PDB file of C-alpha atoms and ligand atoms in Angstrom:
ATOM      1  CA  MET A   1      95.716 108.371  86.931  1.00 93.00           C
ATOM      2  CA  ARG A   2      98.244 109.255  89.814  1.00 97.00           C
ATOM      3  CA  LEU A   3      97.884 106.201  91.216  1.00 98.00           C
ATOM      4  CA  LYS A   4      97.823 103.433  87.949  1.00 98.00           C
ATOM      5  CA  GLY A   5      98.527  99.923  89.194  1.00 98.00           C
ATOM      6  CA  LYS A   6      99.953 100.715  92.932  1.00 98.00           C
ATOM      7  CA  VAL A   7      99.371  97.629  94.794  1.00 98.00           C
ATOM      8  CA  SER A   8      97.486  99.371  97.849  1.00 99.00           C
ATOM      9  CA  ILE A   9      96.671  98.313 101.446  1.00 99.00           C
ATOM     10  CA  ILE A  10      93.658 100.433 103.519  1.00 99.00           C
ATOM     11  CA  THR A  11      93.002  99.566 107.144  1.00 99.00           C
ATOM     12  CA  GLY A  12      90.087 100.384 108.038  1.00 98.00           C
ATOM     13  CA  ALA A  13      89.120 100.724 104.610  1.00 98.00           C
ATOM     14  CA  ALA A  14      85.062  99.320 105.364  1.00 98.00           C
ATOM     15  CA  SER A  15      83.886 102.779 106.521  1.00 98.00           C
ATOM     16  CA  GLY A  16      84.205 107.052 107.194  1.00 98.00           C
ATOM     17  CA  ILE A  17      88.028 107.939 105.935  1.00 98.00           C
ATOM     18  CA  GLY A  18      89.422 104.682 104.955  1.00 98.00           C
ATOM     19  CA  LYS A  19      86.154 103.471 102.178  1.00 98.00           C
ATOM     20  CA  ALA A  20      86.451 107.336 100.920  1.00 98.00           C
ATOM     21  CA  THR A  21      90.447 106.373 100.459  1.00 99.00           C
ATOM     22  CA  ALA A  22      89.615 102.877  99.210  1.00 98.00           C
ATOM     23  CA  GLU A  23      86.857 104.793  96.183  1.00 98.00           C
ATOM     24  CA  LYS A  24      89.790 107.514  95.471  1.00 98.00           C
ATOM     25  CA  PHE A  25      92.649 104.863  95.002  1.00 98.00           C
ATOM     26  CA  VAL A  26      90.907 102.706  92.508  1.00 98.00           C
ATOM     27  CA  LYS A  27      89.487 105.629  90.088  1.00 98.00           C
ATOM     28  CA  GLU A  28      92.963 106.937  90.543  1.00 98.00           C
ATOM     29  CA  GLY A  29      93.876 103.276  89.192  1.00 98.00           C
ATOM     30  CA  ALA A  30      94.842 101.763  92.380  1.00 98.00           C
ATOM     31  CA  ILE A  31      94.524  98.078  93.029  1.00 98.00           C
ATOM     32  CA  VAL A  32      93.392  98.273  96.739  1.00 98.00           C
ATOM     33  CA  ALA A  33      93.577  96.021  99.431  1.00 99.00           C
ATOM     34  CA  VAL A  34      90.573  96.899 101.675  1.00 98.00           C
ATOM     35  CA  CYS A  35      91.340  95.304 104.964  1.00 98.00           C
ATOM     36  CA  ASP A  36      88.990  95.522 108.309  1.00 98.00           C
ATOM     37  CA  LEU A  37      87.530  93.277 110.653  1.00 98.00           C
ATOM     38  CA  ASN A  38      83.968  92.843 109.278  1.00 96.00           C
ATOM     39  CA  LEU A  39      83.878  90.778 106.626  1.00 97.00           C
ATOM     40  CA  ASP A  40      80.548  91.074 105.161  1.00 98.00           C
ATOM     41  CA  ALA A  41      81.708  94.969 105.345  1.00 98.00           C
ATOM     42  CA  VAL A  42      85.069  94.282 103.507  1.00 98.00           C
ATOM     43  CA  ASN A  43      82.620  91.764 101.027  1.00 98.00           C
ATOM     44  CA  GLU A  44      80.672  95.535 100.013  1.00 98.00           C
ATOM     45  CA  VAL A  45      82.957  97.501  99.704  1.00 98.00           C
ATOM     46  CA  VAL A  46      85.074  95.193  97.352  1.00 98.00           C
ATOM     47  CA  GLU A  47      82.215  94.951  94.620  1.00 98.00           C
ATOM     48  CA  SER A  48      80.583  98.479  95.091  1.00 98.00           C
ATOM     49  CA  LEU A  49      84.883  98.841  94.008  1.00 98.00           C
ATOM     50  CA  LYS A  50      84.230  96.449  91.393  1.00 98.00           C
ATOM     51  CA  ALA A  51      81.243  97.857  90.665  1.00 98.00           C
ATOM     52  CA  ALA A  52      82.498 100.786  90.164  1.00 96.00           C
ATOM     53  CA  GLY A  53      85.194  99.281  87.583  1.00 97.00           C
ATOM     54  CA  GLY A  54      88.580  99.624  90.039  1.00 98.00           C
ATOM     55  CA  GLU A  55      90.691  96.441  91.100  1.00 98.00           C
ATOM     56  CA  ALA A  56      89.941  95.686  94.808  1.00 98.00           C
ATOM     57  CA  VAL A  57      90.447  92.100  96.657  1.00 98.00           C
ATOM     58  CA  GLY A  58      88.626  92.037 100.650  1.00 98.00           C
ATOM     59  CA  TYR A  59      91.317  91.024 103.488  1.00 98.00           C
ATOM     60  CA  GLN A  60      89.415  90.244 107.241  1.00 98.00           C
ATOM     61  CA  VAL A  61      91.872  91.425 109.027  1.00 98.00           C
ATOM     62  CA  ASP A  62      92.589  92.787 112.290  1.00 98.00           C
ATOM     63  CA  VAL A  63      94.949  95.054 112.571  1.00 99.00           C
ATOM     64  CA  THR A  64      95.990  93.793 116.139  1.00 98.00           C
ATOM     65  CA  ASN A  65      96.626  89.863 114.448  1.00 98.00           C
ATOM     66  CA  LYS A  66      99.825  89.865 112.772  1.00 98.00           C
ATOM     67  CA  SER A  67      98.912  86.564 111.213  1.00 98.00           C
ATOM     68  CA  GLN A  68      95.915  87.657 109.708  1.00 98.00           C
ATOM     69  CA  ILE A  69      98.246  90.769 108.258  1.00 99.00           C
ATOM     70  CA  ALA A  70     101.095  87.901 107.186  1.00 98.00           C
ATOM     71  CA  ASP A  71      98.844  85.351 105.029  1.00 98.00           C
ATOM     72  CA  MET A  72      97.171  89.388 103.440  1.00 98.00           C
ATOM     73  CA  VAL A  73     100.818  90.739 102.643  1.00 98.00           C
ATOM     74  CA  GLY A  74     101.388  87.155 101.478  1.00 98.00           C
ATOM     75  CA  ASP A  75      98.792  87.076  99.769  1.00 98.00           C
ATOM     76  CA  LEU A  76      98.582  89.647  97.902  1.00 98.00           C
ATOM     77  CA  LYS A  77     102.733  89.531  97.367  1.00 98.00           C
ATOM     78  CA  SER A  78     101.587  86.115  95.518  1.00 98.00           C
ATOM     79  CA  ARG A  79      98.848  87.811  93.795  1.00 98.00           C
ATOM     80  CA  TYR A  80     100.513  90.935  92.817  1.00 98.00           C
ATOM     81  CA  GLY A  81     104.093  90.567  93.500  1.00 98.00           C
ATOM     82  CA  ARG A  82     104.665  94.168  95.193  1.00 98.00           C
ATOM     83  CA  ILE A  83     103.540  96.290  98.286  1.00 98.00           C
ATOM     84  CA  ASP A  84     103.396  99.569  96.675  1.00 98.00           C
ATOM     85  CA  VAL A  85     101.387 101.970  99.708  1.00 99.00           C
ATOM     86  CA  LEU A  86      99.894 100.873 102.674  1.00 99.00           C
ATOM     87  CA  VAL A  87      97.766 103.666 104.001  1.00 99.00           C
ATOM     88  CA  ASN A  88      96.868 102.491 107.931  1.00 99.00           C
ATOM     89  CA  ASN A  89      93.547 104.237 108.842  1.00 98.00           C
ATOM     90  CA  ALA A  90      92.172 102.377 110.526  1.00 98.00           C
ATOM     91  CA  GLY A  91      91.571 103.133 114.263  1.00 98.00           C
ATOM     92  CA  ILE A  92      88.731 103.632 117.088  1.00 97.00           C
ATOM     93  CA  VAL A  93      87.895 105.793 119.865  1.00 96.00           C
ATOM     94  CA  MET A  94      87.480 105.026 124.059  1.00 96.00           C
ATOM     95  CA  ASP A  95      86.912 107.931 125.445  1.00 95.00           C
ATOM     96  CA  ALA A  96      87.232 109.194 129.049  1.00 96.00           C
ATOM     97  CA  GLN A  97      88.661 112.032 131.206  1.00 97.00           C
ATOM     98  CA  LEU A  98      91.813 110.714 132.856  1.00 98.00           C
ATOM     99  CA  ALA A  99      90.543 110.664 135.665  1.00 98.00           C
ATOM    100  CA  LYS A 100      87.594 108.108 134.924  1.00 98.00           C
ATOM    101  CA  MET A 101      89.597 106.221 132.127  1.00 98.00           C
ATOM    102  CA  THR A 102      90.334 102.492 132.537  1.00 98.00           C
ATOM    103  CA  GLU A 103      93.325  99.955 131.781  1.00 98.00           C
ATOM    104  CA  GLU A 104      90.650  98.372 129.452  1.00 98.00           C
ATOM    105  CA  GLN A 105      90.373 101.907 126.978  1.00 98.00           C
ATOM    106  CA  PHE A 106      93.717 102.779 127.627  1.00 98.00           C
ATOM    107  CA  ASP A 107      95.044  99.484 126.183  1.00 98.00           C
ATOM    108  CA  LYS A 108      92.270  98.814 123.935  1.00 98.00           C
ATOM    109  CA  VAL A 109      93.293 102.195 122.206  1.00 98.00           C
ATOM    110  CA  ILE A 110      96.612 101.860 121.867  1.00 98.00           C
ATOM    111  CA  ASP A 111      96.606  98.218 120.671  1.00 98.00           C
ATOM    112  CA  ILE A 112      94.897  99.133 117.698  1.00 99.00           C
ATOM    113  CA  ASN A 113      95.901 103.134 117.221  1.00 98.00           C
ATOM    114  CA  LEU A 114      99.348 103.043 117.497  1.00 99.00           C
ATOM    115  CA  LYS A 115     100.325  99.402 117.330  1.00 98.00           C
ATOM    116  CA  GLY A 116      98.662  98.457 114.577  1.00 99.00           C
ATOM    117  CA  VAL A 117     100.473 101.073 113.180  1.00 99.00           C
ATOM    118  CA  TYR A 118     103.560  99.517 113.727  1.00 99.00           C
ATOM    119  CA  ASN A 119     102.248  96.285 113.443  1.00 99.00           C
ATOM    120  CA  CYS A 120     101.007  96.698 109.383  1.00 99.00           C
ATOM    121  CA  ALA A 121     104.466  99.056 108.244  1.00 99.00           C
ATOM    122  CA  ARG A 122     106.653  96.309 110.078  1.00 98.00           C
ATOM    123  CA  ALA A 123     105.203  93.428 107.709  1.00 98.00           C
ATOM    124  CA  VAL A 124     105.730  95.280 104.618  1.00 98.00           C
ATOM    125  CA  VAL A 125     108.899  97.334 104.877  1.00 98.00           C
ATOM    126  CA  ASP A 126     110.459  94.479 104.018  1.00 98.00           C
ATOM    127  CA  THR A 127     109.398  94.210 100.561  1.00 98.00           C
ATOM    128  CA  MET A 128     109.111  98.100 100.015  1.00 98.00           C
ATOM    129  CA  VAL A 129     113.034  98.207 100.686  1.00 98.00           C
ATOM    130  CA  GLU A 130     113.109  94.924  98.584  1.00 98.00           C
ATOM    131  CA  GLN A 131     111.887  97.219  95.985  1.00 98.00           C
ATOM    132  CA  GLY A 132     113.405 100.119  96.646  1.00 98.00           C
ATOM    133  CA  SER A 133     109.751 101.981  96.801  1.00 98.00           C
ATOM    134  CA  GLY A 134     107.379 102.385  99.130  1.00 98.00           C
ATOM    135  CA  VAL A 135     104.918 105.264 100.814  1.00 99.00           C
ATOM    136  CA  ILE A 136     103.262 104.079 104.195  1.00 99.00           C
ATOM    137  CA  LEU A 137     100.586 107.050 105.335  1.00 99.00           C
ATOM    138  CA  ASN A 138      99.193 106.898 108.781  1.00 99.00           C
ATOM    139  CA  ALA A 139      96.092 108.224 109.965  1.00 98.00           C
ATOM    140  CA  SER A 140      96.505 110.769 113.136  1.00 98.00           C
ATOM    141  CA  SER A 141      94.351 113.967 114.043  1.00 98.00           C
ATOM    142  CA  VAL A 142      94.367 117.037 114.982  1.00 97.00           C
ATOM    143  CA  VAL A 143      94.343 115.005 118.240  1.00 97.00           C
ATOM    144  CA  GLY A 144      97.501 113.951 117.626  1.00 97.00           C
ATOM    145  CA  VAL A 145      99.236 118.166 117.083  1.00 97.00           C
ATOM    146  CA  TYR A 146      96.506 120.048 119.983  1.00 96.00           C
ATOM    147  CA  GLY A 147      95.571 116.849 122.230  1.00 95.00           C
ATOM    148  CA  ASN A 148      91.354 117.127 123.274  1.00 93.00           C
ATOM    149  CA  PHE A 149      89.605 116.588 126.339  1.00 93.00           C
ATOM    150  CA  GLY A 150      88.950 113.237 127.191  1.00 95.00           C
ATOM    151  CA  GLN A 151      91.480 112.346 125.194  1.00 96.00           C
ATOM    152  CA  THR A 152      94.235 110.418 126.852  1.00 98.00           C
ATOM    153  CA  ASN A 153      94.503 107.337 124.602  1.00 98.00           C
ATOM    154  CA  TYR A 154      93.526 108.623 121.703  1.00 98.00           C
ATOM    155  CA  ALA A 155      95.864 111.435 122.036  1.00 98.00           C
ATOM    156  CA  ALA A 156      99.011 109.405 122.708  1.00 98.00           C
ATOM    157  CA  THR A 157      98.346 107.124 119.823  1.00 98.00           C
ATOM    158  CA  LYS A 158      97.821 110.129 117.204  1.00 98.00           C
ATOM    159  CA  PHE A 159     100.920 111.954 117.782  1.00 98.00           C
ATOM    160  CA  GLY A 160     102.379 108.222 118.326  1.00 98.00           C
ATOM    161  CA  VAL A 161     102.080 107.889 114.976  1.00 98.00           C
ATOM    162  CA  ILE A 162     103.190 111.151 113.696  1.00 98.00           C
ATOM    163  CA  GLY A 163     106.937 110.234 115.699  1.00 98.00           C
ATOM    164  CA  PHE A 164     106.326 106.741 113.660  1.00 99.00           C
ATOM    165  CA  VAL A 165     106.142 109.129 110.254  1.00 98.00           C
ATOM    166  CA  LYS A 166     108.771 111.581 111.603  1.00 98.00           C
ATOM    167  CA  THR A 167     111.784 107.930 112.043  1.00 98.00           C
ATOM    168  CA  TRP A 168     110.495 106.129 109.160  1.00 98.00           C
ATOM    169  CA  ALA A 169     111.044 109.715 106.582  1.00 98.00           C
ATOM    170  CA  LYS A 170     114.326 109.667 108.421  1.00 98.00           C
ATOM    171  CA  GLU A 171     115.269 106.025 108.257  1.00 98.00           C
ATOM    172  CA  LEU A 172     113.511 105.106 105.269  1.00 98.00           C
ATOM    173  CA  GLY A 173     113.810 108.270 103.085  1.00 98.00           C
ATOM    174  CA  LYS A 174     117.588 106.532 101.429  1.00 98.00           C
ATOM    175  CA  LYS A 175     115.343 103.443 100.409  1.00 98.00           C
ATOM    176  CA  GLY A 176     112.919 104.795  98.104  1.00 98.00           C
ATOM    177  CA  ILE A 177     110.345 104.706 100.597  1.00 98.00           C
ATOM    178  CA  ARG A 178     108.541 107.997 101.997  1.00 98.00           C
ATOM    179  CA  ALA A 179     106.180 108.380 105.395  1.00 99.00           C
ATOM    180  CA  ASN A 180     103.918 110.616 106.630  1.00 99.00           C
ATOM    181  CA  ALA A 181     100.850 111.007 108.901  1.00 99.00           C
ATOM    182  CA  VAL A 182      97.397 113.565 107.825  1.00 99.00           C
ATOM    183  CA  CYS A 183      96.401 115.374 110.517  1.00 98.00           C
ATOM    184  CA  PRO A 184      92.024 115.922 109.743  1.00 98.00           C
ATOM    185  CA  GLY A 185      90.016 117.997 111.859  1.00 97.00           C
ATOM    186  CA  PHE A 186      86.360 116.954 112.086  1.00 94.00           C
ATOM    187  CA  VAL A 187      85.079 114.547 109.609  1.00 97.00           C
ATOM    188  CA  ALA A 188      81.858 113.305 109.762  1.00 94.00           C
ATOM    189  CA  THR A 189      82.054 109.899 109.767  1.00 95.00           C
ATOM    190  CA  PRO A 190      80.118 106.909 111.693  1.00 91.00           C
ATOM    191  CA  ILE A 191      83.784 106.919 114.569  1.00 86.00           C
ATOM    192  CA  LEU A 192      81.708 110.157 115.519  1.00 85.00           C
ATOM    193  CA  LYS A 193      78.222 108.120 116.268  1.00 80.00           C
ATOM    194  CA  ALA A 194      79.020 108.733 119.915  1.00 78.00           C
ATOM    195  CA  MET A 195      78.726 112.244 120.277  1.00 81.00           C
ATOM    196  CA  PRO A 196      75.704 114.001 121.203  1.00 84.00           C
ATOM    197  CA  GLU A 197      73.875 116.158 118.440  1.00 89.00           C
ATOM    198  CA  LYS A 198      74.472 119.708 120.212  1.00 89.00           C
ATOM    199  CA  VAL A 199      79.107 118.596 120.618  1.00 86.00           C
ATOM    200  CA  ILE A 200      78.839 118.150 117.080  1.00 89.00           C
ATOM    201  CA  GLN A 201      77.162 122.290 116.347  1.00 92.00           C
ATOM    202  CA  ALA A 202      79.945 123.677 118.622  1.00 90.00           C
ATOM    203  CA  MET A 203      82.634 121.580 117.137  1.00 89.00           C
ATOM    204  CA  GLU A 204      80.946 123.739 113.842  1.00 94.00           C
ATOM    205  CA  ASP A 205      81.014 126.697 114.436  1.00 96.00           C
ATOM    206  CA  LYS A 206      84.835 126.327 116.378  1.00 95.00           C
ATOM    207  CA  VAL A 207      85.521 125.843 112.453  1.00 97.00           C
ATOM    208  CA  PRO A 208      85.898 129.131 109.638  1.00 97.00           C
ATOM    209  CA  MET A 209      84.324 126.954 107.521  1.00 97.00           C
ATOM    210  CA  LYS A 210      81.301 126.162 109.543  1.00 97.00           C
ATOM    211  CA  ARG A 211      81.404 122.350 108.876  1.00 96.00           C
ATOM    212  CA  MET A 212      82.477 119.309 109.409  1.00 96.00           C
ATOM    213  CA  ALA A 213      85.119 117.817 106.716  1.00 97.00           C
ATOM    214  CA  ARG A 214      83.263 115.341 104.245  1.00 97.00           C
ATOM    215  CA  PRO A 215      85.601 111.963 104.536  1.00 98.00           C
ATOM    216  CA  GLU A 216      86.599 112.437 100.002  1.00 98.00           C
ATOM    217  CA  GLU A 217      87.713 115.606 101.693  1.00 98.00           C
ATOM    218  CA  ILE A 218      91.118 113.302 103.556  1.00 98.00           C
ATOM    219  CA  ALA A 219      90.920 110.509 100.881  1.00 98.00           C
ATOM    220  CA  ASN A 220      92.026 112.900  97.948  1.00 98.00           C
ATOM    221  CA  VAL A 221      95.018 114.231 100.731  1.00 99.00           C
ATOM    222  CA  TYR A 222      95.808 110.246 100.565  1.00 99.00           C
ATOM    223  CA  ALA A 223      95.467 110.001  96.841  1.00 98.00           C
ATOM    224  CA  PHE A 224      97.774 113.237  96.811  1.00 98.00           C
ATOM    225  CA  LEU A 225     100.235 111.943  99.171  1.00 98.00           C
ATOM    226  CA  ALA A 226      99.983 108.393  97.848  1.00 98.00           C
ATOM    227  CA  SER A 227     100.928 109.247  94.157  1.00 98.00           C
ATOM    228  CA  ASP A 228     104.172 111.073  92.545  1.00 98.00           C
ATOM    229  CA  GLU A 229     102.850 114.754  93.235  1.00 98.00           C
ATOM    230  CA  ALA A 230     104.285 113.793  96.586  1.00 98.00           C
ATOM    231  CA  SER A 231     107.305 112.800  95.622  1.00 98.00           C
ATOM    232  CA  TYR A 232     109.560 115.167  98.300  1.00 98.00           C
ATOM    233  CA  ILE A 233     107.119 114.929 101.064  1.00 98.00           C
ATOM    234  CA  ASN A 234     108.727 113.044 103.991  1.00 98.00           C
ATOM    235  CA  GLY A 235     107.731 112.792 107.356  1.00 98.00           C
ATOM    236  CA  ALA A 236     105.194 115.308 107.438  1.00 98.00           C
ATOM    237  CA  ALA A 237     102.286 115.733 109.415  1.00 98.00           C
ATOM    238  CA  ILE A 238      99.408 117.560 107.049  1.00 98.00           C
ATOM    239  CA  GLU A 239      96.798 119.126 108.374  1.00 98.00           C
ATOM    240  CA  VAL A 240      93.269 118.810 107.324  1.00 98.00           C
ATOM    241  CA  THR A 241      90.920 120.886 109.241  1.00 98.00           C
ATOM    242  CA  GLY A 242      89.094 123.745 107.670  1.00 98.00           C
ATOM    243  CA  GLY A 243      91.293 125.962 109.785  1.00 97.00           C
ATOM    244  CA  LEU A 244      89.857 125.049 113.115  1.00 96.00           C
ATOM    245  CA  THR A 245      93.181 125.007 114.907  1.00 92.00           C
ATOM    246  CA  LEU A 246      93.892 129.003 113.411  1.00 93.00           C
TER     247      LEU A 246
HETATM  248  N1  NAD B   1      86.159 111.288 111.460  1.00 73.95           N
HETATM  249  C1  NAD B   1      86.662 112.140 112.222  1.00 73.95           C
HETATM  250  O1  NAD B   1      86.416 112.758 113.041  1.00 73.95           O
HETATM  251  C2  NAD B   1      88.778 111.925 112.692  1.00 73.95           C
HETATM  252  C3  NAD B   1      89.833 112.993 112.348  1.00 73.95           C
HETATM  253  C4  NAD B   1      90.657 111.755 112.905  1.00 73.95           C
HETATM  254  C5  NAD B   1      91.092 110.989 112.622  1.00 73.95           C
HETATM  255  N2  NAD B   1      90.654 110.826 112.248  1.00 73.95           N
HETATM  256  C6  NAD B   1      90.721 109.294 112.126  1.00 73.95           C
HETATM  257  O2  NAD B   1      90.159 108.938 111.102  1.00 73.95           O
HETATM  258  C7  NAD B   1      90.683 107.273 110.323  1.00 73.95           C
HETATM  259  C8  NAD B   1      89.311 106.745 110.157  1.00 73.95           C
HETATM  260  O3  NAD B   1      88.331 107.367 111.423  1.00 73.95           O
HETATM  261  P1  NAD B   1      86.555 107.262 110.761  1.00 73.95           P
HETATM  262  O4  NAD B   1      85.999 108.538 110.736  1.00 73.95           O
HETATM  263  O5  NAD B   1      86.956 106.801 109.238  1.00 73.95           O
HETATM  264  O6  NAD B   1      86.285 106.347 111.457  1.00 73.95           O
HETATM  265  P2  NAD B   1      85.094 104.649 110.947  1.00 73.95           P
HETATM  266  O7  NAD B   1      84.391 104.147 112.486  1.00 73.95           O
HETATM  267  O8  NAD B   1      83.831 105.961 110.467  1.00 73.95           O
HETATM  268  O9  NAD B   1      85.857 103.901 110.439  1.00 73.95           O
HETATM  269  C9  NAD B   1      87.070 103.211 111.555  1.00 73.95           C
HETATM  270  C10 NAD B   1      87.334 101.943 110.156  1.00 73.95           C
HETATM  271  O10 NAD B   1      88.284 100.771 111.272  1.00 73.95           O
HETATM  272  C11 NAD B   1      87.959  99.561 111.085  1.00 73.95           C
HETATM  273  N3  NAD B   1      88.903  99.363 112.311  1.00 73.95           N
HETATM  274  C12 NAD B   1      88.242  99.185 113.763  1.00 73.95           C
HETATM  275  N4  NAD B   1      89.491  98.245 114.523  1.00 73.95           N
HETATM  276  C13 NAD B   1      89.691  98.236 114.422  1.00 73.95           C
HETATM  277  C14 NAD B   1      90.426  96.560 113.388  1.00 73.95           C
HETATM  278  N5  NAD B   1      91.189  96.021 115.180  1.00 73.95           N
HETATM  279  N6  NAD B   1      91.456  96.071 112.496  1.00 73.95           N
HETATM  280  C15 NAD B   1      90.871  96.463 111.092  1.00 73.95           C
HETATM  281  N7  NAD B   1      90.528  97.703 111.627  1.00 73.95           N
HETATM  282  C16 NAD B   1      89.540  98.014 112.415  1.00 73.95           C
HETATM  283  C17 NAD B   1      86.440  99.160 111.753  1.00 73.95           C
HETATM  284  O11 NAD B   1      86.034  98.225 111.641  1.00 73.95           O
HETATM  285  C18 NAD B   1      85.646 100.872 110.338  1.00 73.95           C
HETATM  286  O12 NAD B   1      85.618 100.178 109.479  1.00 73.95           O
HETATM  287  C19 NAD B   1      91.095 106.695 112.360  1.00 73.95           C
HETATM  288  O13 NAD B   1      92.494 106.384 112.669  1.00 73.95           O
HETATM  289  C20 NAD B   1      90.727 107.907 113.225  1.00 73.95           C
HETATM  290  O14 NAD B   1      90.874 108.144 114.520  1.00 73.95           O
HETATM  291  C21 NAD B   1      88.895 110.741 112.295  1.00 73.95           C
END
């Protein structure tokens, strides 16, 4: 078990990649804090993790709400005394071409995907520094490296969270804390539900492997990066794209 006893917060853990990451982390022995917007969905995931023999606790937390984040961190610290891993996975899309993007679309995506990542990292950093150890992982995207049609707001956030990990790697490396980003290509999750079938088919055709990633294939990378096996990986943005960008 590569994450035995590691107290791990996973945001956006009620769906898609976050849920798969929660499942992988408990399999690897982690104690998982399942954090998401909808309490019923959080409870459902916590129950299924427990049914699989894992240790998990659920929190209804909006990553834009600093007091909810502080309450979660405080509760985890009083239960377990430490925070070992933060996976900043929660994210949304609100796509439009630049000429049609509204301020609301821009602000909402920045608030959740960028400021939400800052809010959560800010809430755990003092604890990790006191411990002299910790891992912070951010959900970026291939879109944060190469841009994408209709995703001015999303691309900016996913580029931004790579900037975060490069900065945190420099600031916190000497304190025993590693920070890395994962940049998936296309992953079969509910976030793609607004996309027409023919667009999804065209995306799959562009991938040398001719398919999207399964959420578990991203979760495996988070688990590796959270583990001591990745002890010298710091400030990296790891592309997991099936070769999409070649
Ligand atoms: N699916 C893909 O193709 C893909 C590719 C690259 C990167 N990503 C990134 O991976 C992450 C997970 O995406 P997914 O595909 O699993 O999406 P998803 O929609 O299945 O899951 C996202 C989860 O985040 C939660 N969430 C949204 N806003 C939140 C908030 N304010 N506070 C707390 N939780 C919130 C949602 O409720 C949902 O459960 C996102 O950051 C996304 O940008 C996804």
